[in-house]
Coordinates of C-alpha atoms in Angstrom, one line a residue:
Chain A
M1155 CA -17.3 -26.3 -32.7
N1156 CA -18.5 -22.9 -33.8
L1157 CA -17.1 -19.5 -33.1
F1158 CA -19.6 -18.7 -30.4
T1159 CA -18.9 -21.6 -28.1
F1160 CA -15.2 -21.0 -28.7
L1161 CA -15.6 -17.5 -27.4
I1162 CA -17.7 -18.7 -24.4
D1163 CA -14.9 -21.2 -23.6
I1164 CA -12.3 -18.5 -23.7
T1165 CA -14.4 -16.2 -21.6
S1166 CA -15.2 -18.8 -18.9
F1167 CA -11.5 -19.9 -18.6
S1168 CA -10.4 -16.3 -18.5
L1169 CA -12.9 -15.3 -15.8
I1170 CA -11.8 -18.1 -13.5
L1171 CA -8.2 -17.1 -14.2
L1172 CA -9.0 -13.5 -13.5
L1173 CA -10.5 -14.4 -10.1
V1174 CA -7.2 -16.0 -9.1
A1175 CA -5.2 -13.2 -10.6
V1176 CA -7.1 -10.4 -9.0
G1177 CA -6.3 -11.7 -5.5
L1178 CA -2.7 -12.2 -6.4
G1179 CA -2.4 -8.8 -8.0
V1180 CA -3.8 -7.0 -5.0
I1181 CA -1.5 -8.8 -2.7
F1182 CA 1.5 -8.1 -4.9
G1183 CA 0.6 -4.5 -5.4
L1184 CA -0.1 -3.8 -1.8
M1185 CA 2.7 -5.7 0.0
R1186 CA 5.1 -6.6 -2.7
I1187 CA 4.6 -10.3 -1.8
I1188 CA 5.0 -12.9 -4.5
N1189 CA 2.6 -15.5 -3.1
L1190 CA 3.4 -18.9 -4.6
A1191 CA 0.8 -20.5 -2.2
H1192 CA -2.0 -18.7 -3.9
G1193 CA -2.6 -21.6 -6.2
E1194 CA -3.1 -23.7 -3.0
F1195 CA -6.0 -21.6 -2.0
F1196 CA -7.6 -22.5 -5.3
M1197 CA -6.9 -26.1 -4.7
L1198 CA -8.2 -26.0 -1.1
G1199 CA -11.4 -24.3 -2.4
A1200 CA -11.9 -27.3 -4.8
Y1201 CA -11.3 -29.8 -2.0
A1202 CA -13.6 -27.9 0.4
S1203 CA -16.4 -28.0 -2.1
Y1204 CA -15.7 -31.7 -2.7
M1205 CA -15.9 -32.4 1.1
T1206 CA -19.2 -30.5 1.3
V1207 CA -20.6 -32.5 -1.6
Q1208 CA -19.5 -35.7 0.1
L1209 CA -21.1 -34.7 3.4
T1210 CA -24.3 -32.9 2.3
G1211 CA -24.7 -33.7 -1.4
N1212 CA -25.2 -30.0 -2.2
L1213 CA -22.6 -28.3 -4.3
W1214 CA -24.2 -24.8 -4.0
L1215 CA -23.6 -25.0 -0.2
G1216 CA -19.9 -25.9 -1.1
I1217 CA -19.6 -22.9 -3.3
I1218 CA -20.7 -20.7 -0.4
L1219 CA -18.7 -22.4 2.3
A1220 CA -15.4 -23.0 0.4
P1221 CA -14.5 -19.3 -0.1
M1222 CA -15.3 -18.7 3.6
A1223 CA -12.9 -21.5 4.6
T1224 CA -10.1 -20.3 2.4
A1225 CA -10.7 -16.7 3.5
L1226 CA -10.4 -17.7 7.1
L1227 CA -7.2 -19.5 6.4
G1228 CA -5.9 -16.5 4.4
F1229 CA -6.7 -14.2 7.4
F1230 CA -4.7 -16.3 9.8
L1231 CA -1.8 -16.8 7.4
E1232 CA -1.6 -13.1 6.7
F1233 CA -1.8 -12.3 10.4
F1234 CA 0.9 -14.7 11.5
L1235 CA 3.1 -15.2 8.5
F1236 CA 2.9 -12.8 5.6
R1237 CA 3.1 -9.7 7.7
I1238 CA 6.7 -10.6 8.4
L1239 CA 7.5 -10.7 4.7
Y1240 CA 6.4 -7.3 3.7
R1241 CA 8.5 -5.7 1.0
R1242 CA 10.8 -8.6 0.7
P1243 CA 9.9 -10.2 -2.6
L1244 CA 12.6 -12.8 -2.6
D1245 CA 12.0 -14.0 0.9
S1246 CA 8.3 -14.1 0.2
I1247 CA 8.8 -16.4 -2.8
L1248 CA 10.8 -18.8 -0.6
A1249 CA 8.5 -18.7 2.4
S1250 CA 5.4 -19.1 0.3
L1251 CA 7.0 -22.0 -1.6
G1252 CA 7.5 -23.7 1.8
L1253 CA 3.9 -22.9 2.7
S1254 CA 2.6 -24.3 -0.6
V1255 CA 4.5 -27.6 0.0
L1256 CA 3.1 -27.7 3.5
L1257 CA -0.5 -27.2 2.4
R1258 CA -0.2 -29.6 -0.5
Q1259 CA 1.2 -32.3 1.7
S1260 CA -1.5 -31.8 4.3
V1261 CA -4.1 -32.2 1.6
I1262 CA -2.4 -35.4 0.5
L1263 CA -2.4 -36.6 4.1
F1264 CA -6.2 -36.1 4.4
F1265 CA -7.5 -36.9 1.0
G1266 CA -4.7 -39.0 -0.5
P1267 CA -2.8 -38.3 -3.8
A1268 CA -5.6 -39.7 -6.0
I1269 CA -7.6 -37.7 -8.5
L1270 CA -11.1 -36.9 -7.3
S1271 CA -14.1 -35.5 -9.2
I1272 CA -17.5 -34.0 -8.5
D1273 CA -20.5 -34.6 -10.8
P1274 CA -21.8 -31.4 -12.3
P1275 CA -25.0 -30.4 -10.6
L1276 CA -27.0 -29.2 -13.5
D1277 CA -27.0 -32.1 -15.9
R1278 CA -28.6 -30.3 -18.8
S1279 CA -27.3 -28.8 -22.0
L1280 CA -28.4 -25.9 -24.0
L1281 CA -28.5 -25.5 -27.8
I1282 CA -26.5 -22.4 -28.7
L1283 CA -26.5 -21.6 -32.4
G1284 CA -26.7 -25.2 -33.3
D1285 CA -24.1 -26.4 -30.8
V1286 CA -24.7 -28.3 -27.5
Y1287 CA -23.3 -26.5 -24.5
P1288 CA -23.5 -27.7 -20.9
L1289 CA -25.6 -25.5 -18.7
Y1290 CA -23.3 -25.6 -15.7
R1291 CA -20.5 -24.0 -17.7
L1292 CA -22.8 -21.0 -18.4
V1293 CA -23.7 -20.9 -14.7
V1294 CA -20.0 -20.9 -13.8
M1295 CA -19.5 -18.0 -16.1
G1296 CA -22.4 -16.1 -14.7
L1297 CA -21.2 -16.6 -11.1
A1298 CA -17.7 -15.6 -11.9
F1299 CA -19.0 -12.5 -13.7
L1300 CA -21.1 -11.6 -10.7
V1301 CA -18.2 -12.0 -8.2
L1302 CA -15.9 -10.1 -10.4
G1303 CA -18.5 -7.3 -10.7
I1304 CA -18.7 -7.2 -6.9
T1305 CA -14.9 -7.1 -6.7
F1306 CA -14.5 -4.3 -9.1
F1307 CA -17.3 -2.4 -7.5
L1308 CA -15.5 -2.9 -4.1
F1309 CA -12.2 -1.7 -5.6
Y1310 CA -13.4 1.2 -7.6
R1311 CA -16.6 2.5 -6.1
S1312 CA -16.3 2.0 -2.4
R1313 CA -14.6 3.7 0.5
F1314 CA -12.5 0.5 1.1
G1315 CA -11.4 0.5 -2.5
L1316 CA -10.2 4.1 -2.1
W1317 CA -8.1 3.1 0.9
L1318 CA -6.8 0.1 -1.0
R1319 CA -5.8 2.0 -4.1
A1320 CA -4.3 4.8 -2.0
S1321 CA -2.2 2.3 -0.1
M1322 CA -1.1 0.6 -3.4
A1323 CA -0.1 4.0 -4.9
D1324 CA 1.8 5.4 -2.0
R1325 CA 1.7 3.6 1.3
E1326 CA 3.3 6.2 3.5
M1327 CA 1.2 9.0 2.2
A1328 CA -1.9 6.9 2.7
Q1329 CA -0.9 6.3 6.3
A1330 CA -0.3 9.9 6.8
M1331 CA -3.8 10.6 5.6
G1332 CA -5.1 8.3 8.4
I1333 CA -5.6 5.1 6.4
H1334 CA -5.0 2.0 8.5
S1335 CA -2.8 0.2 5.9
R1336 CA -2.3 -2.9 8.1
M1337 CA -6.0 -3.4 8.2
V1338 CA -6.3 -2.9 4.4
D1339 CA -3.5 -5.4 3.9
N1340 CA -5.2 -7.9 6.1
I1341 CA -8.7 -7.5 4.5
S1342 CA -7.4 -7.6 1.0
F1343 CA -5.3 -10.7 1.6
T1344 CA -8.4 -12.4 3.2
Y1345 CA -10.5 -11.3 0.2
G1346 CA -7.9 -12.6 -2.3
A1347 CA -7.8 -15.9 -0.6
G1348 CA -11.5 -16.1 -0.6
L1349 CA -11.7 -15.3 -4.3
A1350 CA -9.2 -18.1 -5.1
G1351 CA -11.2 -20.5 -2.9
F1352 CA -14.4 -19.4 -4.7
S1353 CA -12.9 -20.0 -8.2
G1354 CA -11.6 -23.4 -7.1
A1355 CA -15.0 -24.4 -5.7
V1356 CA -16.9 -23.2 -8.8
I1357 CA -14.7 -24.9 -11.3
A1358 CA -14.3 -28.1 -9.3
P1359 CA -17.1 -30.1 -11.1
L1360 CA -15.6 -29.3 -14.5
I1361 CA -12.0 -30.3 -13.9
T1362 CA -10.3 -33.1 -12.0
I1363 CA -9.4 -32.4 -8.4
H1364 CA -5.9 -33.3 -7.3
P1365 CA -3.3 -31.9 -5.0
H1366 CA -1.2 -30.3 -7.7
M1367 CA -4.1 -28.5 -9.5
G1368 CA -3.1 -25.1 -8.1
T1369 CA 0.1 -24.8 -10.3
G1370 CA -1.9 -24.9 -13.5
Y1371 CA -3.8 -21.8 -12.6
L1372 CA -1.2 -20.1 -10.5
V1373 CA 1.5 -19.7 -13.2
P1374 CA -0.7 -18.1 -15.9
S1375 CA -2.4 -15.8 -13.4
F1376 CA 1.0 -14.8 -12.1
L1377 CA 2.2 -13.9 -15.5
A1378 CA -0.9 -11.8 -16.0
V1379 CA -0.2 -9.9 -12.9
L1380 CA 3.4 -9.5 -13.6
I1381 CA 2.9 -8.3 -17.2
G1382 CA -0.3 -6.4 -16.7
G1383 CA 0.8 -4.5 -13.7
G1384 CA -2.4 -2.7 -12.6
L1385 CA -5.9 -4.2 -12.4
T1386 CA -7.0 -3.1 -15.9
G1387 CA -3.7 -4.4 -17.4
T1388 CA -4.3 -7.7 -15.6
V1389 CA -7.7 -8.1 -17.2
V1390 CA -6.4 -7.5 -20.7
V1391 CA -3.5 -9.9 -20.3
V1392 CA -5.7 -12.6 -18.7
F1393 CA -8.0 -12.5 -21.7
L1394 CA -5.0 -12.7 -24.1
I1395 CA -3.7 -15.7 -22.2
G1396 CA -7.1 -17.3 -22.3
L1397 CA -7.3 -16.7 -26.1
C1398 CA -3.8 -18.0 -26.6
Q1399 CA -4.3 -21.1 -24.4
N1400 CA -7.7 -22.1 -25.7
S1401 CA -7.0 -21.6 -29.4
I1402 CA -3.7 -23.6 -29.2
S1403 CA -5.2 -26.4 -27.1
S1404 CA -8.1 -26.8 -29.5
F1405 CA -5.8 -26.8 -32.6
F1406 CA -2.9 -28.8 -31.1
S1407 CA -3.0 -30.1 -27.6
P1408 CA -3.5 -28.7 -24.0
V1409 CA 0.2 -29.3 -23.1
S1410 CA 1.5 -27.4 -26.1
A1411 CA -0.8 -24.5 -25.2
Q1412 CA 0.7 -24.4 -21.7
I1413 CA 4.2 -24.5 -23.1
T1414 CA 3.4 -21.6 -25.5
V1415 CA 1.9 -19.5 -22.7
L1416 CA 5.0 -20.2 -20.5
F1417 CA 7.3 -19.3 -23.3
L1418 CA 5.5 -16.1 -24.0
A1419 CA 5.5 -15.3 -20.3
I1420 CA 9.3 -15.8 -20.1
L1421 CA 9.8 -13.5 -23.0
A1422 CA 7.5 -10.9 -21.5
I1423 CA 9.3 -10.9 -18.1
R1424 CA 12.7 -10.6 -19.8
F1425 CA 11.7 -7.9 -22.3
P1426 CA 8.8 -6.1 -20.6
P1427 CA 6.6 -4.2 -23.0
Q1428 CA 7.0 -0.5 -22.5
K1429 CA 3.3 0.4 -23.1
L1430 CA 1.9 -1.9 -20.5
K1431 CA 2.9 -0.4 -17.3
G1432 CA 4.2 -3.4 -15.5
I1433 CA 5.9 -3.6 -12.2
K1434 CA 9.5 -2.6 -11.8
W1435 CA 11.4 -5.7 -12.9
R1436 CA 14.6 -3.8 -13.2
N1437 CA 16.6 -2.3 -10.5
Chain B
M817 CA 55.7 -20.1 18.4
E818 CA 52.9 -17.6 17.9
K819 CA 53.3 -18.0 14.2
L820 CA 53.0 -21.7 14.5
T821 CA 49.8 -21.6 16.5
H822 CA 48.4 -19.1 14.1
F823 CA 49.3 -21.4 11.2
I824 CA 47.6 -24.4 12.9
R825 CA 44.5 -22.4 13.7
S826 CA 44.2 -21.0 10.2
S827 CA 45.0 -24.4 8.6
Q828 CA 42.3 -26.0 10.8
K829 CA 39.9 -23.6 9.3
H830 CA 41.2 -24.3 5.8
Y831 CA 41.5 -28.0 5.9
F832 CA 38.5 -28.9 8.0
P833 CA 36.2 -29.4 5.0
F834 CA 38.9 -31.6 3.4
L835 CA 39.1 -33.7 6.6
L836 CA 35.4 -34.2 6.3
W837 CA 35.8 -35.3 2.7
G838 CA 38.5 -37.8 3.7
I839 CA 36.2 -39.3 6.3
F840 CA 33.3 -39.4 3.9
L841 CA 35.3 -41.1 1.2
L842 CA 36.3 -43.9 3.7
A843 CA 32.6 -44.7 4.3
P844 CA 32.6 -48.0 2.2
F845 CA 34.9 -49.5 4.8
F846 CA 32.3 -49.0 7.5
L847 CA 29.0 -49.3 5.6
H848 CA 27.7 -51.8 3.2
G849 CA 24.6 -53.0 1.4
W850 CA 21.5 -50.8 1.4
A851 CA 22.9 -47.9 3.4
L852 CA 25.9 -47.6 1.1
E853 CA 23.8 -47.6 -2.0
Q854 CA 21.5 -45.0 -0.6
I855 CA 24.3 -42.7 0.4
A856 CA 25.8 -43.1 -3.1
H857 CA 22.6 -41.9 -4.6
H858 CA 22.3 -39.1 -2.1
T859 CA 25.8 -37.9 -2.9
L860 CA 24.6 -37.1 -6.4
Y861 CA 21.7 -35.0 -5.1
G862 CA 24.3 -33.4 -2.8
V863 CA 26.3 -32.4 -5.9
L864 CA 23.1 -30.8 -7.3
A865 CA 22.6 -28.9 -4.1
M866 CA 26.2 -27.8 -4.2
S867 CA 25.7 -26.4 -7.7
L868 CA 22.7 -24.4 -6.5
A869 CA 24.6 -23.2 -3.5
L870 CA 27.3 -21.9 -5.8
I871 CA 25.0 -19.7 -7.8
W872 CA 22.5 -18.8 -5.1
G873 CA 24.8 -18.7 -2.1
R874 CA 27.7 -17.0 -3.7
A875 CA 26.4 -14.8 -6.4
G876 CA 22.9 -14.4 -4.9
I877 CA 21.0 -15.5 -8.0
L878 CA 17.9 -17.4 -7.0
C879 CA 17.6 -20.1 -9.6
F880 CA 14.3 -21.9 -9.4
G881 CA 15.1 -24.4 -12.1
Q882 CA 18.4 -26.1 -11.0
A883 CA 16.8 -29.5 -11.7
I884 CA 16.5 -28.6 -15.4
F885 CA 20.3 -29.1 -15.8
F886 CA 20.2 -32.2 -13.6
G887 CA 17.4 -33.8 -15.7
L888 CA 19.0 -32.7 -18.9
G889 CA 22.2 -34.4 -17.9
A890 CA 20.3 -37.6 -17.1
Y891 CA 18.5 -37.5 -20.4
S892 CA 21.8 -36.9 -22.4
M893 CA 23.4 -39.8 -20.6
A894 CA 20.4 -42.0 -21.3
V895 CA 20.1 -41.1 -25.0
I896 CA 23.8 -41.4 -25.7
S897 CA 24.3 -44.7 -23.9
L898 CA 21.2 -46.2 -25.3
A899 CA 21.7 -45.1 -28.9
S900 CA 25.4 -45.5 -29.5
S901 CA 27.1 -48.9 -29.9
L902 CA 30.5 -47.3 -29.4
P903 CA 33.0 -48.9 -27.1
Y904 CA 33.3 -45.8 -24.9
A905 CA 29.5 -45.2 -24.7
S906 CA 29.5 -44.5 -21.0
F907 CA 32.5 -42.2 -21.3
L908 CA 30.8 -40.3 -24.1
G909 CA 27.7 -40.2 -22.1
L910 CA 29.4 -38.6 -19.2
V911 CA 31.0 -36.0 -21.5
G912 CA 27.6 -35.4 -23.1
S913 CA 25.9 -35.1 -19.7
A914 CA 28.3 -32.4 -18.8
A915 CA 28.4 -30.6 -22.1
I916 CA 24.8 -30.5 -23.1
P917 CA 23.5 -29.0 -19.8
A918 CA 26.5 -26.6 -19.8
F919 CA 25.5 -25.4 -23.2
F920 CA 21.9 -25.0 -22.2
A921 CA 23.0 -23.2 -19.1
F922 CA 25.1 -20.9 -21.3
L923 CA 22.0 -20.1 -23.4
V924 CA 19.9 -19.5 -20.3
G925 CA 22.6 -17.4 -18.8
L926 CA 22.9 -15.4 -22.0
F927 CA 19.2 -14.9 -22.1
L928 CA 19.0 -13.8 -18.5
F929 CA 22.2 -11.7 -18.1
Y930 CA 23.5 -10.6 -21.4
N931 CA 22.9 -7.0 -22.1
K932 CA 23.1 -4.9 -25.2
P933 CA 26.6 -3.7 -25.3
R934 CA 27.2 0.0 -25.2
R935 CA 28.8 1.6 -28.2
G936 CA 32.2 0.1 -28.8
K937 CA 32.3 -1.9 -25.6
L938 CA 31.4 -5.6 -25.8
F939 CA 30.1 -7.0 -22.5
H940 CA 29.6 -3.7 -20.9
S941 CA 26.1 -3.0 -19.7
T942 CA 24.2 -0.2 -18.2
P943 CA 22.7 -0.8 -14.7
R944 CA 19.1 -0.4 -15.8
H945 CA 19.3 -3.6 -17.8
I946 CA 19.9 -5.8 -14.8
L947 CA 16.9 -8.1 -14.0
S948 CA 15.8 -8.1 -10.4
G949 CA 16.2 -11.3 -8.4
A950 CA 12.4 -11.9 -8.3
A951 CA 12.3 -11.8 -12.1
I952 CA 15.1 -14.3 -12.5
A953 CA 13.3 -16.6 -10.0
M954 CA 10.0 -16.3 -12.0
I955 CA 11.7 -16.9 -15.3
T956 CA 13.6 -20.0 -14.1
L957 CA 10.5 -21.3 -12.4
S958 CA 8.5 -21.0 -15.7
L959 CA 11.4 -22.6 -17.6
G960 CA 11.5 -25.6 -15.2
I961 CA 7.7 -26.2 -15.7
M962 CA 8.1 -25.7 -19.4
C963 CA 11.0 -28.2 -19.7
E964 CA 9.0 -30.8 -17.8
R965 CA 6.0 -30.4 -20.0
L966 CA 8.1 -30.4 -23.2
I967 CA 9.8 -33.6 -22.3
T968 CA 6.5 -35.4 -21.8
Q969 CA 5.6 -34.4 -25.4
I970 CA 8.7 -35.8 -27.1
N971 CA 8.4 -39.4 -28.1
F972 CA 12.1 -39.7 -28.8
L973 CA 12.7 -39.2 -25.0
G974 CA 10.0 -41.7 -24.0
G975 CA 7.3 -39.1 -23.4
A976 CA 5.6 -39.3 -20.0
N977 CA 6.7 -42.8 -19.4
G978 CA 10.4 -42.0 -19.3
L979 CA 13.3 -44.0 -20.6
G980 CA 14.2 -47.3 -19.1
N981 CA 16.9 -50.0 -19.4
I982 CA 19.8 -47.5 -19.3
P983 CA 23.0 -49.5 -19.2
E984 CA 25.3 -49.1 -16.2
L985 CA 28.7 -47.5 -16.4
Q986 CA 31.3 -49.5 -18.2
W987 CA 35.0 -49.7 -18.0
G988 CA 36.2 -51.2 -21.2
A989 CA 33.9 -54.3 -21.6
K990 CA 33.4 -54.6 -17.8
T991 CA 30.3 -53.3 -16.2
I992 CA 30.8 -51.5 -12.9
D993 CA 28.2 -52.9 -10.5
S994 CA 30.1 -53.1 -7.2
S995 CA 28.3 -50.8 -4.8
K996 CA 31.7 -49.7 -3.3
I997 CA 33.1 -48.6 -6.6
I998 CA 29.9 -46.8 -7.5
F999 CA 30.1 -45.0 -4.2
W1000 CA 33.6 -44.0 -4.9
I1001 CA 32.8 -42.8 -8.4
N1002 CA 30.0 -40.6 -6.9
G1003 CA 32.0 -39.5 -3.9
F1004 CA 35.0 -38.5 -6.0
T1005 CA 32.8 -36.6 -8.5
A1006 CA 31.4 -34.7 -5.6
F1007 CA 34.9 -34.1 -4.1
I1008 CA 36.3 -32.9 -7.5
F1009 CA 33.4 -30.4 -7.9
Y1010 CA 33.8 -29.3 -4.3
S1011 CA 37.6 -28.7 -4.9
L1012 CA 36.9 -26.9 -8.1
F1013 CA 34.4 -24.6 -6.3
Y1014 CA 36.8 -24.2 -3.5
V1015 CA 39.6 -23.1 -5.7
I1016 CA 37.4 -20.7 -7.7
L1017 CA 35.9 -19.2 -4.6
S1018 CA 39.1 -18.7 -2.7
K1019 CA 40.7 -16.8 -5.6
R1020 CA 39.7 -13.3 -6.9
W1021 CA 36.5 -14.8 -8.3
G1022 CA 35.1 -15.5 -4.9
L1023 CA 35.3 -11.8 -4.1
I1024 CA 33.7 -10.8 -7.3
L1025 CA 30.9 -13.2 -6.8
K1026 CA 30.3 -11.9 -3.4
A1027 CA 30.3 -8.3 -4.7
I1028 CA 27.7 -9.4 -7.3
S1029 CA 25.5 -10.6 -4.5
Q1030 CA 26.0 -7.5 -2.4
N1031 CA 26.0 -4.6 -4.8
E1032 CA 26.1 -5.3 -8.5
H1033 CA 25.9 -1.7 -9.6
R1034 CA 28.9 -0.6 -7.6
L1035 CA 30.8 -3.5 -9.1
Q1036 CA 29.9 -2.3 -12.5
E1037 CA 31.0 1.1 -11.7
L1038 CA 34.4 -0.3 -10.7
G1039 CA 34.7 -1.6 -14.2
Y1040 CA 33.8 -5.2 -13.9
D1041 CA 31.2 -6.9 -16.0
P1042 CA 28.9 -8.9 -13.8
S1043 CA 27.1 -10.6 -16.7
F1044 CA 30.2 -12.4 -17.8
Y1045 CA 30.8 -13.8 -14.3
K1046 CA 27.2 -14.8 -13.9
I1047 CA 27.0 -16.6 -17.2
F1048 CA 30.3 -18.4 -16.4
L1049 CA 28.8 -19.4 -13.1
F1050 CA 25.6 -20.7 -14.7
V1051 CA 27.7 -22.8 -17.1
L1052 CA 29.8 -24.3 -14.3
A1053 CA 26.8 -25.0 -12.1
G1054 CA 24.9 -26.5 -15.1
A1055 CA 27.8 -28.8 -16.0
C1056 CA 28.1 -29.9 -12.3
A1057 CA 24.4 -30.6 -12.0
G1058 CA 24.4 -32.4 -15.4
V1059 CA 27.2 -34.8 -14.5
A1060 CA 25.3 -35.7 -11.3
G1061 CA 22.2 -36.3 -13.3
G1062 CA 24.1 -38.4 -15.8
L1063 CA 25.6 -40.6 -13.1
L1064 CA 22.2 -41.0 -11.4
A1065 CA 20.7 -42.1 -14.7
T1066 CA 23.2 -45.0 -15.0
Q1067 CA 22.6 -46.0 -11.4
L1068 CA 18.8 -45.9 -11.4
N1069 CA 18.7 -47.3 -15.0
F1070 CA 15.7 -45.1 -15.5
V1071 CA 14.9 -41.4 -16.3
S1072 CA 11.6 -39.5 -16.4
A1073 CA 10.4 -36.0 -16.8
D1074 CA 10.2 -35.6 -13.0
L1075 CA 14.0 -35.2 -12.9
T1076 CA 13.7 -31.8 -14.6
G1077 CA 10.6 -30.6 -12.8
L1078 CA 9.5 -28.0 -10.4
A1079 CA 9.2 -30.6 -7.5
L1080 CA 12.8 -31.5 -7.5
S1081 CA 14.0 -27.9 -8.1
S1082 CA 12.0 -26.7 -5.1
E1083 CA 13.2 -29.6 -3.0
V1084 CA 16.8 -28.7 -3.8
L1085 CA 16.1 -25.1 -3.0
I1086 CA 14.7 -26.2 0.4
W1087 CA 17.9 -28.3 1.2
V1088 CA 20.1 -25.4 0.3
A1089 CA 18.0 -22.9 2.2
I1090 CA 17.9 -25.0 5.3
A1091 CA 21.7 -25.4 5.2
G1092 CA 22.1 -21.6 4.9
R1093 CA 23.2 -21.5 1.2
H1094 CA 26.6 -19.9 1.8
N1095 CA 28.7 -22.7 3.0
I1096 CA 29.0 -25.3 0.3
I1097 CA 30.3 -28.2 2.4
L1098 CA 27.5 -27.5 4.9
V1099 CA 25.0 -27.6 2.1
F1100 CA 26.4 -31.0 1.0
I1101 CA 26.3 -32.5 4.5
T1102 CA 22.8 -31.2 5.2
T1103 CA 21.5 -32.6 1.9
L1104 CA 23.0 -36.0 2.8
L1105 CA 21.5 -35.9 6.3
L1106 CA 18.0 -34.8 5.1
L1107 CA 17.9 -37.4 2.3
F1108 CA 19.1 -40.2 4.6
L1109 CA 16.6 -39.2 7.2
E1110 CA 13.9 -39.3 4.5
S1111 CA 14.9 -42.7 3.2
V1112 CA 14.9 -44.1 6.8
L1113 CA 11.6 -42.5 7.7
Q1114 CA 9.9 -43.1 4.4
D1115 CA 8.0 -46.2 5.5
K1116 CA 7.0 -44.8 8.8
I1117 CA 5.7 -41.3 8.2
G1118 CA 5.4 -41.2 4.4
S1119 CA 4.1 -37.9 3.1
L1120 CA 4.4 -36.3 6.5
W1121 CA 8.1 -35.9 5.8
L1122 CA 7.7 -33.4 2.9
L1123 CA 5.2 -31.5 5.1
C1124 CA 7.7 -31.2 7.9
L1125 CA 10.4 -30.2 5.3
G1126 CA 8.2 -27.5 3.9
G1127 CA 7.3 -26.2 7.3
T1128 CA 10.9 -26.2 8.5
F1129 CA 11.9 -24.3 5.3
M1130 CA 9.1 -21.7 5.9
L1131 CA 10.1 -21.1 9.5
R1132 CA 13.8 -21.0 8.4
V1133 CA 13.0 -18.1 6.0
L1134 CA 10.8 -16.3 8.5
I1135 CA 12.9 -16.6 11.6
H1136 CA 16.3 -16.3 10.2
P1137 CA 16.7 -14.7 6.8
V1138 CA 18.4 -17.1 4.4
G1139 CA 22.0 -16.4 3.7
K1140 CA 23.2 -15.5 7.2
G1141 CA 24.8 -18.8 8.1
F1142 CA 23.3 -21.9 9.8
F1143 CA 20.9 -21.3 12.6
L1144 CA 23.3 -20.4 15.3
M1145 CA 26.4 -21.6 13.8
P1146 CA 29.1 -19.2 12.7
K1147 CA 30.0 -19.3 9.0
W1148 CA 33.2 -21.1 8.2
P1149 CA 34.9 -18.6 6.0
I1150 CA 36.8 -19.7 3.0
R1151 CA 39.4 -17.0 3.5
Q1152 CA 39.5 -14.6 6.4
D1153 CA 39.7 -11.4 4.4
M1154 CA 36.7 -12.5 2.3
A1155 CA 34.4 -13.1 5.2
T1156 CA 32.9 -9.7 5.0
K1157 CA 30.4 -9.1 7.7
H1158 CA 26.9 -8.6 6.6
K1159 CA 26.5 -5.3 8.4
D1160 CA 25.4 -3.2 5.6
N1161 CA 23.2 -6.0 4.2
K1162 CA 20.1 -4.4 5.6
S1163 CA 20.6 -1.2 3.8
S1164 CA 21.4 -2.8 0.5
K1165 CA 18.2 -4.9 0.8
E1166 CA 16.2 -1.9 1.3
A1167 CA 17.8 -0.3 -1.6
K1168 CA 17.0 -3.2 -3.8
V1169 CA 13.3 -3.0 -3.0

């Protein structure tokens, strides 16, 4: 393995993680909801694309349909469930834990607890600096990059993004300025769920699909949100986590990489770095 | 006469849980076979739930990794009773299954709650060093996942396959295998822990713990040190969960990394939350009922059970914020003067956010 493919690996993992983390971060920043069911949107996206492949044989259709399905689910969940939990972090942890159990068990009921897989659609490899690299991984990276670009454009260069950032900064003041915060909440929750569903659908052919796959992505992206604080901080921390996890898993084993990341995260929550403007962990 | 009726009324309130315990411990005379064995196992999970109810219900610390201590107790018991050829292996194992999780809980408590002492004052902390409830929840959650992964990596503990062939409890040279006696061992363990919690909570400590859950800063300003009480509580709950895990290891004859994992931790959390987390005896009874219902319905509805449990839990949190008693039931106060009404709960919640 040369340095270049190693860097590509880190980047593609981090981009997928970032897609999950952006949705989480926006939900947390806006409504102070810690959504443990966000990993389940990721898992549902993967299952939706699996189902589309089974029915039509076309993964690209799955990649388009899966985020729509999870976004629809997110819309209804926000409308009926999460709006009750605004500004109650502890209750939101508990309720979303119940929700994640519920979603996971319904997936087990429909698809069974077994591990599923999808064949990668582009069965070719490229030679990059003397190393063989599968084409589909590069496509995943490109797609993730594209969606992230759209997301950041939406957040930083559009009217909606202005409303969103205003509501995150000072909700009451934003409302006084005539911004419909409830609508912003709803749209951003829906968008976040769609992003998680998209990342699940895109990454599905590269990993195994099983009902517990959400946790593996939820925990690191959470840590990124909690440590990073704002959107830019999240991006930095996600790439650090990606670097850490990939380098340790290539030198030792994937499990020890997860353990290290979790350990670092525990330390970071307990002793938050002063420079990175994290969320208020302390009363 | 009035005094007498008052005494009877108050004693009913006081001794009602103990009456329930008496009935519960007489169960082997009515039940036998499969049901008795099932209830004996469920009792141990009930002890785990009680230990969580102690720290979450009383002190308001949401611990997402209570199963860590349970699994650690089970592994300590397994390793000690498999490794040592001593005559008192099972006794040593029980001691180990209490001591090792308690020590680990001490370390975790120290990590979470200990603050840098101010000049000249050990164990006195400034309010800004108190972690918020959500942070503690996230740290214990990560810790639970970490422990589960770590155990699957250690060959000495059987790795992902777990450890099997754990000997049963022994009295001298005799193996205890009668299901009645096993039930009584588990039942009395639960009863002893309940009594211990009862004594602690009905003394001054109960009040301090309640104060920690309601307004920690004010307690600090009154000169108490919350971190000391919280660490002590963690150690107690850790030992309690560890003993339950150790007993379960001898009765299932098998331990695996699942016992420390997130799945069990969240299930315990669900039991405690459905029971309303404050009342320890209610938590125990609810756990037994839910687990018995699960073992009865397992063949018929399978994974639909956990779905229903998750849904119930979610609705429970949404409709009726956890910590305000059972659905419509009044709380059974442990002592009348401690049963503070949660009138100003709302304002303190807003203040926390």
